[in-house]
Amino acid sequence: MHQIVIQFYTTKHREVLIFLGFLSILSPMLLLLLSFGFAGDPVLRNVLGLEGELLLETRGLLRILAVYVAFYPWVEYFIGRSILIGNTKPIFIGRLFSVSFAILALILCICFFPGLDGKMAGIVMAVSSPVELGIYLLLYRKISTTTMNVSS
């Protein structure tokens, strides 16, 4: 997504935002669809060969990852905007907070919820992505509006 922003935002920012909105809605819907038996079983069972407990755990993980994929295109959008304006400091700070928060969340999950098993990584990703997006939003409020309005 950040490559799309870099390539097209200055000339077609409206279309980029429409595509971004579409992507942030369609991706989680597809994962949620795969997480339910009636729609996901043909793919999960027949294509991937999942059965039994692995199938059930995968369905649960897909539901959790739907949260992550809803936020991540917006994270990538802000990364693209940072690169476009030549200010990559927000990328570094956002990733630093995201990784730090993910490590903290992972430690807390291991200590307090060890039975989460495979879902733990999905939960950590699902909570760290909104944190990273929030950091970008906070940092961009501090960046001059004239700098952010490259083409607007």
mmCIF file with all atom_site columns, C-alpha atoms in Angstrom:
data_model
loop_
_atom_site.group_PDB
_atom_site.id
_atom_site.type_symbol
_atom_site.label_atom_id
_atom_site.label_alt_id
_atom_site.label_comp_id
_atom_site.label_asym_id
_atom_site.label_entity_id
_atom_site.label_seq_id
_atom_site.pdbx_PDB_ins_code
_atom_site.Cartn_x
_atom_site.Cartn_y
_atom_site.Cartn_z
_atom_site.occupancy
_atom_site.B_iso_or_equiv
_atom_site.pdbx_formal_charge
_atom_site.auth_seq_id
_atom_site.auth_comp_id
_atom_site.auth_asym_id
_atom_site.auth_atom_id
_atom_site.pdbx_PDB_model_num
ATOM 1   C CA . MET A 1 1   ? 0.000   0.000   0.000  1.00 0.00 ? 1   MET A CA 1
ATOM 2   C CA . HIS A 1 2   ? 2.783   2.448   0.764  1.00 0.00 ? 2   HIS A CA 1
ATOM 3   C CA . GLN A 1 3   ? 4.088   1.984   -2.779 1.00 0.00 ? 3   GLN A CA 1
ATOM 4   C CA . ILE A 1 4   ? 0.674   2.920   -4.165 1.00 0.00 ? 4   ILE A CA 1
ATOM 5   C CA . VAL A 1 5   ? 0.688   6.052   -2.012 1.00 0.00 ? 5   VAL A CA 1
ATOM 6   C CA . ILE A 1 6   ? 4.194   6.972   -3.172 1.00 0.00 ? 6   ILE A CA 1
ATOM 7   C CA . GLN A 1 7   ? 3.344   6.435   -6.846 1.00 0.00 ? 7   GLN A CA 1
ATOM 8   C CA . PHE A 1 8   ? -0.154  7.880   -7.087 1.00 0.00 ? 8   PHE A CA 1
ATOM 9   C CA . TYR A 1 9   ? -1.056  10.060  -4.101 1.00 0.00 ? 9   TYR A CA 1
ATOM 10  C CA . THR A 1 10  ? 0.185   13.338  -5.573 1.00 0.00 ? 10  THR A CA 1
ATOM 11  C CA . THR A 1 11  ? -1.886  12.967  -8.738 1.00 0.00 ? 11  THR A CA 1
ATOM 12  C CA . LYS A 1 12  ? -4.833  10.788  -7.649 1.00 0.00 ? 12  LYS A CA 1
ATOM 13  C CA . HIS A 1 13  ? -5.198  11.132  -3.881 1.00 0.00 ? 13  HIS A CA 1
ATOM 14  C CA . ARG A 1 14  ? -8.977  10.632  -3.981 1.00 0.00 ? 14  ARG A CA 1
ATOM 15  C CA . GLU A 1 15  ? -8.644  7.309   -5.824 1.00 0.00 ? 15  GLU A CA 1
ATOM 16  C CA . VAL A 1 16  ? -5.884  6.178   -3.458 1.00 0.00 ? 16  VAL A CA 1
ATOM 17  C CA . LEU A 1 17  ? -8.119  6.879   -0.449 1.00 0.00 ? 17  LEU A CA 1
ATOM 18  C CA . ILE A 1 18  ? -11.059 5.071   -2.066 1.00 0.00 ? 18  ILE A CA 1
ATOM 19  C CA . PHE A 1 19  ? -8.869  2.046   -2.767 1.00 0.00 ? 19  PHE A CA 1
ATOM 20  C CA . LEU A 1 20  ? -7.507  2.187   0.772  1.00 0.00 ? 20  LEU A CA 1
ATOM 21  C CA . GLY A 1 21  ? -11.004 2.251   2.251  1.00 0.00 ? 21  GLY A CA 1
ATOM 22  C CA . PHE A 1 22  ? -12.083 -0.605  0.013  1.00 0.00 ? 22  PHE A CA 1
ATOM 23  C CA . LEU A 1 23  ? -9.023  -2.654  0.972  1.00 0.00 ? 23  LEU A CA 1
ATOM 24  C CA . SER A 1 24  ? -9.467  -2.038  4.697  1.00 0.00 ? 24  SER A CA 1
ATOM 25  C CA . ILE A 1 25  ? -13.051 -3.305  4.490  1.00 0.00 ? 25  ILE A CA 1
ATOM 26  C CA . LEU A 1 26  ? -12.677 -6.129  1.971  1.00 0.00 ? 26  LEU A CA 1
ATOM 27  C CA . SER A 1 27  ? -9.644  -7.818  3.547  1.00 0.00 ? 27  SER A CA 1
ATOM 28  C CA . PRO A 1 28  ? -11.180 -8.379  6.994  1.00 0.00 ? 28  PRO A CA 1
ATOM 29  C CA . MET A 1 29  ? -14.449 -9.479  5.395  1.00 0.00 ? 29  MET A CA 1
ATOM 30  C CA . LEU A 1 30  ? -12.630 -12.145 3.389  1.00 0.00 ? 30  LEU A CA 1
ATOM 31  C CA . LEU A 1 31  ? -10.801 -13.418 6.464  1.00 0.00 ? 31  LEU A CA 1
ATOM 32  C CA . LEU A 1 32  ? -14.027 -13.483 8.457  1.00 0.00 ? 32  LEU A CA 1
ATOM 33  C CA . LEU A 1 33  ? -15.736 -15.331 5.634  1.00 0.00 ? 33  LEU A CA 1
ATOM 34  C CA . LEU A 1 34  ? -12.966 -17.945 5.643  1.00 0.00 ? 34  LEU A CA 1
ATOM 35  C CA . SER A 1 35  ? -13.293 -18.308 9.411  1.00 0.00 ? 35  SER A CA 1
ATOM 36  C CA . PHE A 1 36  ? -16.829 -19.662 9.199  1.00 0.00 ? 36  PHE A CA 1
ATOM 37  C CA . GLY A 1 37  ? -17.484 -23.261 8.189  1.00 0.00 ? 37  GLY A CA 1
ATOM 38  C CA . PHE A 1 38  ? -19.975 -22.712 5.386  1.00 0.00 ? 38  PHE A CA 1
ATOM 39  C CA . ALA A 1 39  ? -17.608 -20.505 3.402  1.00 0.00 ? 39  ALA A CA 1
ATOM 40  C CA . GLY A 1 40  ? -14.173 -21.360 4.700  1.00 0.00 ? 40  GLY A CA 1
ATOM 41  C CA . ASP A 1 41  ? -14.356 -25.143 4.821  1.00 0.00 ? 41  ASP A CA 1
ATOM 42  C CA . PRO A 1 42  ? -13.956 -25.656 1.070  1.00 0.00 ? 42  PRO A CA 1
ATOM 43  C CA . VAL A 1 43  ? -10.708 -23.683 1.200  1.00 0.00 ? 43  VAL A CA 1
ATOM 44  C CA . LEU A 1 44  ? -9.434  -24.686 4.625  1.00 0.00 ? 44  LEU A CA 1
ATOM 45  C CA . ARG A 1 45  ? -10.279 -28.388 4.306  1.00 0.00 ? 45  ARG A CA 1
ATOM 46  C CA . ASN A 1 46  ? -9.953  -29.125 0.616  1.00 0.00 ? 46  ASN A CA 1
ATOM 47  C CA . VAL A 1 47  ? -7.204  -26.749 -0.482 1.00 0.00 ? 47  VAL A CA 1
ATOM 48  C CA . LEU A 1 48  ? -5.107  -26.520 2.692  1.00 0.00 ? 48  LEU A CA 1
ATOM 49  C CA . GLY A 1 49  ? -6.019  -29.946 4.092  1.00 0.00 ? 49  GLY A CA 1
ATOM 50  C CA . LEU A 1 50  ? -6.845  -28.747 7.591  1.00 0.00 ? 50  LEU A CA 1
ATOM 51  C CA . GLU A 1 51  ? -8.818  -31.063 9.892  1.00 0.00 ? 51  GLU A CA 1
ATOM 52  C CA . GLY A 1 52  ? -9.867  -31.341 13.516 1.00 0.00 ? 52  GLY A CA 1
ATOM 53  C CA . GLU A 1 53  ? -8.285  -29.099 16.115 1.00 0.00 ? 53  GLU A CA 1
ATOM 54  C CA . LEU A 1 54  ? -5.986  -27.410 13.582 1.00 0.00 ? 54  LEU A CA 1
ATOM 55  C CA . LEU A 1 55  ? -9.025  -26.379 11.549 1.00 0.00 ? 55  LEU A CA 1
ATOM 56  C CA . LEU A 1 56  ? -10.757 -24.941 14.627 1.00 0.00 ? 56  LEU A CA 1
ATOM 57  C CA . GLU A 1 57  ? -7.633  -23.059 15.757 1.00 0.00 ? 57  GLU A CA 1
ATOM 58  C CA . THR A 1 58  ? -7.125  -21.666 12.263 1.00 0.00 ? 58  THR A CA 1
ATOM 59  C CA . ARG A 1 59  ? -10.697 -20.370 12.170 1.00 0.00 ? 59  ARG A CA 1
ATOM 60  C CA . GLY A 1 60  ? -10.143 -18.618 15.491 1.00 0.00 ? 60  GLY A CA 1
ATOM 61  C CA . LEU A 1 61  ? -6.870  -17.124 14.320 1.00 0.00 ? 61  LEU A CA 1
ATOM 62  C CA . LEU A 1 62  ? -8.477  -15.836 11.107 1.00 0.00 ? 62  LEU A CA 1
ATOM 63  C CA . ARG A 1 63  ? -11.094 -14.001 13.175 1.00 0.00 ? 63  ARG A CA 1
ATOM 64  C CA . ILE A 1 64  ? -8.390  -12.329 15.229 1.00 0.00 ? 64  ILE A CA 1
ATOM 65  C CA . LEU A 1 65  ? -6.285  -11.445 12.193 1.00 0.00 ? 65  LEU A CA 1
ATOM 66  C CA . ALA A 1 66  ? -9.302  -9.736  10.640 1.00 0.00 ? 66  ALA A CA 1
ATOM 67  C CA . VAL A 1 67  ? -8.736  -6.925  13.154 1.00 0.00 ? 67  VAL A CA 1
ATOM 68  C CA . TYR A 1 68  ? -5.099  -6.648  12.096 1.00 0.00 ? 68  TYR A CA 1
ATOM 69  C CA . VAL A 1 69  ? -5.840  -6.480  8.370  1.00 0.00 ? 69  VAL A CA 1
ATOM 70  C CA . ALA A 1 70  ? -8.485  -3.817  8.952  1.00 0.00 ? 70  ALA A CA 1
ATOM 71  C CA . PHE A 1 71  ? -5.887  -1.443  10.420 1.00 0.00 ? 71  PHE A CA 1
ATOM 72  C CA . TYR A 1 72  ? -2.770  -2.366  8.504  1.00 0.00 ? 72  TYR A CA 1
ATOM 73  C CA . PRO A 1 73  ? -3.603  -0.667  5.168  1.00 0.00 ? 73  PRO A CA 1
ATOM 74  C CA . TRP A 1 74  ? -3.926  2.606   7.084  1.00 0.00 ? 74  TRP A CA 1
ATOM 75  C CA . VAL A 1 75  ? -0.551  2.013   8.734  1.00 0.00 ? 75  VAL A CA 1
ATOM 76  C CA . GLU A 1 76  ? 0.928   1.485   5.281  1.00 0.00 ? 76  GLU A CA 1
ATOM 77  C CA . TYR A 1 77  ? -0.818  4.639   4.041  1.00 0.00 ? 77  TYR A CA 1
ATOM 78  C CA . PHE A 1 78  ? 0.912   6.739   6.674  1.00 0.00 ? 78  PHE A CA 1
ATOM 79  C CA . ILE A 1 79  ? 4.240   5.073   5.903  1.00 0.00 ? 79  ILE A CA 1
ATOM 80  C CA . GLY A 1 80  ? 3.751   6.040   2.248  1.00 0.00 ? 80  GLY A CA 1
ATOM 81  C CA . ARG A 1 81  ? 2.840   9.602   3.183  1.00 0.00 ? 81  ARG A CA 1
ATOM 82  C CA . SER A 1 82  ? 5.952   9.854   5.366  1.00 0.00 ? 82  SER A CA 1
ATOM 83  C CA . ILE A 1 83  ? 8.160   8.688   2.542  1.00 0.00 ? 83  ILE A CA 1
ATOM 84  C CA . LEU A 1 84  ? 6.367   10.995  0.122  1.00 0.00 ? 84  LEU A CA 1
ATOM 85  C CA . ILE A 1 85  ? 7.042   14.093  2.215  1.00 0.00 ? 85  ILE A CA 1
ATOM 86  C CA . GLY A 1 86  ? 10.583  12.969  2.995  1.00 0.00 ? 86  GLY A CA 1
ATOM 87  C CA . ASN A 1 87  ? 10.074  12.606  6.744  1.00 0.00 ? 87  ASN A CA 1
ATOM 88  C CA . THR A 1 88  ? 10.719  9.015   7.770  1.00 0.00 ? 88  THR A CA 1
ATOM 89  C CA . LYS A 1 89  ? 11.073  9.768   11.480 1.00 0.00 ? 89  LYS A CA 1
ATOM 90  C CA . PRO A 1 90  ? 7.389   8.892   12.123 1.00 0.00 ? 90  PRO A CA 1
ATOM 91  C CA . ILE A 1 91  ? 7.972   5.463   10.532 1.00 0.00 ? 91  ILE A CA 1
ATOM 92  C CA . PHE A 1 92  ? 10.832  4.742   12.900 1.00 0.00 ? 92  PHE A CA 1
ATOM 93  C CA . ILE A 1 93  ? 8.946   5.980   15.961 1.00 0.00 ? 93  ILE A CA 1
ATOM 94  C CA . GLY A 1 94  ? 5.734   4.159   14.994 1.00 0.00 ? 94  GLY A CA 1
ATOM 95  C CA . ARG A 1 95  ? 7.536   0.880   14.397 1.00 0.00 ? 95  ARG A CA 1
ATOM 96  C CA . LEU A 1 96  ? 9.509   1.286   17.624 1.00 0.00 ? 96  LEU A CA 1
ATOM 97  C CA . PHE A 1 97  ? 6.298   1.711   19.630 1.00 0.00 ? 97  PHE A CA 1
ATOM 98  C CA . SER A 1 98  ? 4.588   -1.102  17.748 1.00 0.00 ? 98  SER A CA 1
ATOM 99  C CA . VAL A 1 99  ? 7.403   -3.584  18.356 1.00 0.00 ? 99  VAL A CA 1
ATOM 100 C CA . SER A 1 100 ? 7.754   -2.506  21.995 1.00 0.00 ? 100 SER A CA 1
ATOM 101 C CA . PHE A 1 101 ? 4.022   -2.872  22.548 1.00 0.00 ? 101 PHE A CA 1
ATOM 102 C CA . ALA A 1 102 ? 4.009   -6.239  20.761 1.00 0.00 ? 102 ALA A CA 1
ATOM 103 C CA . ILE A 1 103 ? 6.807   -7.549  22.981 1.00 0.00 ? 103 ILE A CA 1
ATOM 104 C CA . LEU A 1 104 ? 5.002   -6.325  26.093 1.00 0.00 ? 104 LEU A CA 1
ATOM 105 C CA . ALA A 1 105 ? 1.715   -7.853  24.934 1.00 0.00 ? 105 ALA A CA 1
ATOM 106 C CA . LEU A 1 106 ? 3.472   -11.123 24.124 1.00 0.00 ? 106 LEU A CA 1
ATOM 107 C CA . ILE A 1 107 ? 5.064   -11.279 27.571 1.00 0.00 ? 107 ILE A CA 1
ATOM 108 C CA . LEU A 1 108 ? 1.727   -10.513 29.239 1.00 0.00 ? 108 LEU A CA 1
ATOM 109 C CA . CYS A 1 109 ? -0.059  -13.145 27.164 1.00 0.00 ? 109 CYS A CA 1
ATOM 110 C CA . ILE A 1 110 ? 2.582   -15.760 27.980 1.00 0.00 ? 110 ILE A CA 1
ATOM 111 C CA . CYS A 1 111 ? 2.402   -14.961 31.697 1.00 0.00 ? 111 CYS A CA 1
ATOM 112 C CA . PHE A 1 112 ? -1.353  -14.620 32.128 1.00 0.00 ? 112 PHE A CA 1
ATOM 113 C CA . PHE A 1 113 ? -2.891  -16.558 29.219 1.00 0.00 ? 113 PHE A CA 1
ATOM 114 C CA . PRO A 1 114 ? -0.525  -19.404 28.273 1.00 0.00 ? 114 PRO A CA 1
ATOM 115 C CA . GLY A 1 115 ? -3.423  -21.481 26.916 1.00 0.00 ? 115 GLY A CA 1
ATOM 116 C CA . LEU A 1 116 ? -3.897  -19.157 23.957 1.00 0.00 ? 116 LEU A CA 1
ATOM 117 C CA . ASP A 1 117 ? -1.232  -21.086 22.057 1.00 0.00 ? 117 ASP A CA 1
ATOM 118 C CA . GLY A 1 118 ? -1.345  -20.169 18.345 1.00 0.00 ? 118 GLY A CA 1
ATOM 119 C CA . LYS A 1 119 ? -3.853  -17.375 18.815 1.00 0.00 ? 119 LYS A CA 1
ATOM 120 C CA . MET A 1 120 ? -1.339  -15.447 20.891 1.00 0.00 ? 120 MET A CA 1
ATOM 121 C CA . ALA A 1 121 ? 0.589   -14.152 17.877 1.00 0.00 ? 121 ALA A CA 1
ATOM 122 C CA . GLY A 1 122 ? -2.623  -13.051 16.182 1.00 0.00 ? 122 GLY A CA 1
ATOM 123 C CA . ILE A 1 123 ? -3.768  -11.202 19.284 1.00 0.00 ? 123 ILE A CA 1
ATOM 124 C CA . VAL A 1 124 ? -0.423  -9.447  19.598 1.00 0.00 ? 124 VAL A CA 1
ATOM 125 C CA . MET A 1 125 ? -0.566  -8.381  15.946 1.00 0.00 ? 125 MET A CA 1
ATOM 126 C CA . ALA A 1 126 ? -4.201  -7.309  16.292 1.00 0.00 ? 126 ALA A CA 1
ATOM 127 C CA . VAL A 1 127 ? -3.432  -5.020  19.231 1.00 0.00 ? 127 VAL A CA 1
ATOM 128 C CA . SER A 1 128 ? -0.097  -3.660  18.017 1.00 0.00 ? 128 SER A CA 1
ATOM 129 C CA . SER A 1 129 ? -1.396  -2.498  14.631 1.00 0.00 ? 129 SER A CA 1
ATOM 130 C CA . PRO A 1 130 ? -3.906  0.008   16.089 1.00 0.00 ? 130 PRO A CA 1
ATOM 131 C CA . VAL A 1 131 ? -1.183  1.195   18.465 1.00 0.00 ? 131 VAL A CA 1
ATOM 132 C CA . GLU A 1 132 ? 1.129   1.868   15.523 1.00 0.00 ? 132 GLU A CA 1
ATOM 133 C CA . LEU A 1 133 ? -1.653  3.651   13.658 1.00 0.00 ? 133 LEU A CA 1
ATOM 134 C CA . GLY A 1 134 ? -2.389  5.763   16.736 1.00 0.00 ? 134 GLY A CA 1
ATOM 135 C CA . ILE A 1 135 ? 1.271   6.751   17.005 1.00 0.00 ? 135 ILE A CA 1
ATOM 136 C CA . TYR A 1 136 ? 1.278   7.836   13.360 1.00 0.00 ? 136 TYR A CA 1
ATOM 137 C CA . LEU A 1 137 ? -1.866  9.884   13.874 1.00 0.00 ? 137 LEU A CA 1
ATOM 138 C CA . LEU A 1 138 ? -0.382  11.586  16.942 1.00 0.00 ? 138 LEU A CA 1
ATOM 139 C CA . LEU A 1 139 ? 2.883   12.313  15.155 1.00 0.00 ? 139 LEU A CA 1
ATOM 140 C CA . TYR A 1 140 ? 1.132   13.674  12.088 1.00 0.00 ? 140 TYR A CA 1
ATOM 141 C CA . ARG A 1 141 ? -0.829  16.102  14.190 1.00 0.00 ? 141 ARG A CA 1
ATOM 142 C CA . LYS A 1 142 ? 2.522   17.568  15.208 1.00 0.00 ? 142 LYS A CA 1
ATOM 143 C CA . ILE A 1 143 ? 3.834   17.775  11.660 1.00 0.00 ? 143 ILE A CA 1
ATOM 144 C CA . SER A 1 144 ? 2.998   20.993  9.894  1.00 0.00 ? 144 SER A CA 1
ATOM 145 C CA . THR A 1 145 ? -0.184  20.830  7.825  1.00 0.00 ? 145 THR A CA 1
ATOM 146 C CA . THR A 1 146 ? 1.648   22.508  4.978  1.00 0.00 ? 146 THR A CA 1
ATOM 147 C CA . THR A 1 147 ? 4.160   19.651  4.941  1.00 0.00 ? 147 THR A CA 1
ATOM 148 C CA . MET A 1 148 ? 1.433   17.011  4.950  1.00 0.00 ? 148 MET A CA 1
ATOM 149 C CA . ASN A 1 149 ? -0.529  18.630  2.129  1.00 0.00 ? 149 ASN A CA 1
ATOM 150 C CA . VAL A 1 150 ? 1.818   17.570  -0.643 1.00 0.00 ? 150 VAL A CA 1
ATOM 151 C CA . SER A 1 151 ? -0.893  17.599  -3.264 1.00 0.00 ? 151 SER A CA 1
ATOM 152 C CA . SER A 1 152 ? -4.069  18.580  -1.503 1.00 0.00 ? 152 SER A CA 1
#
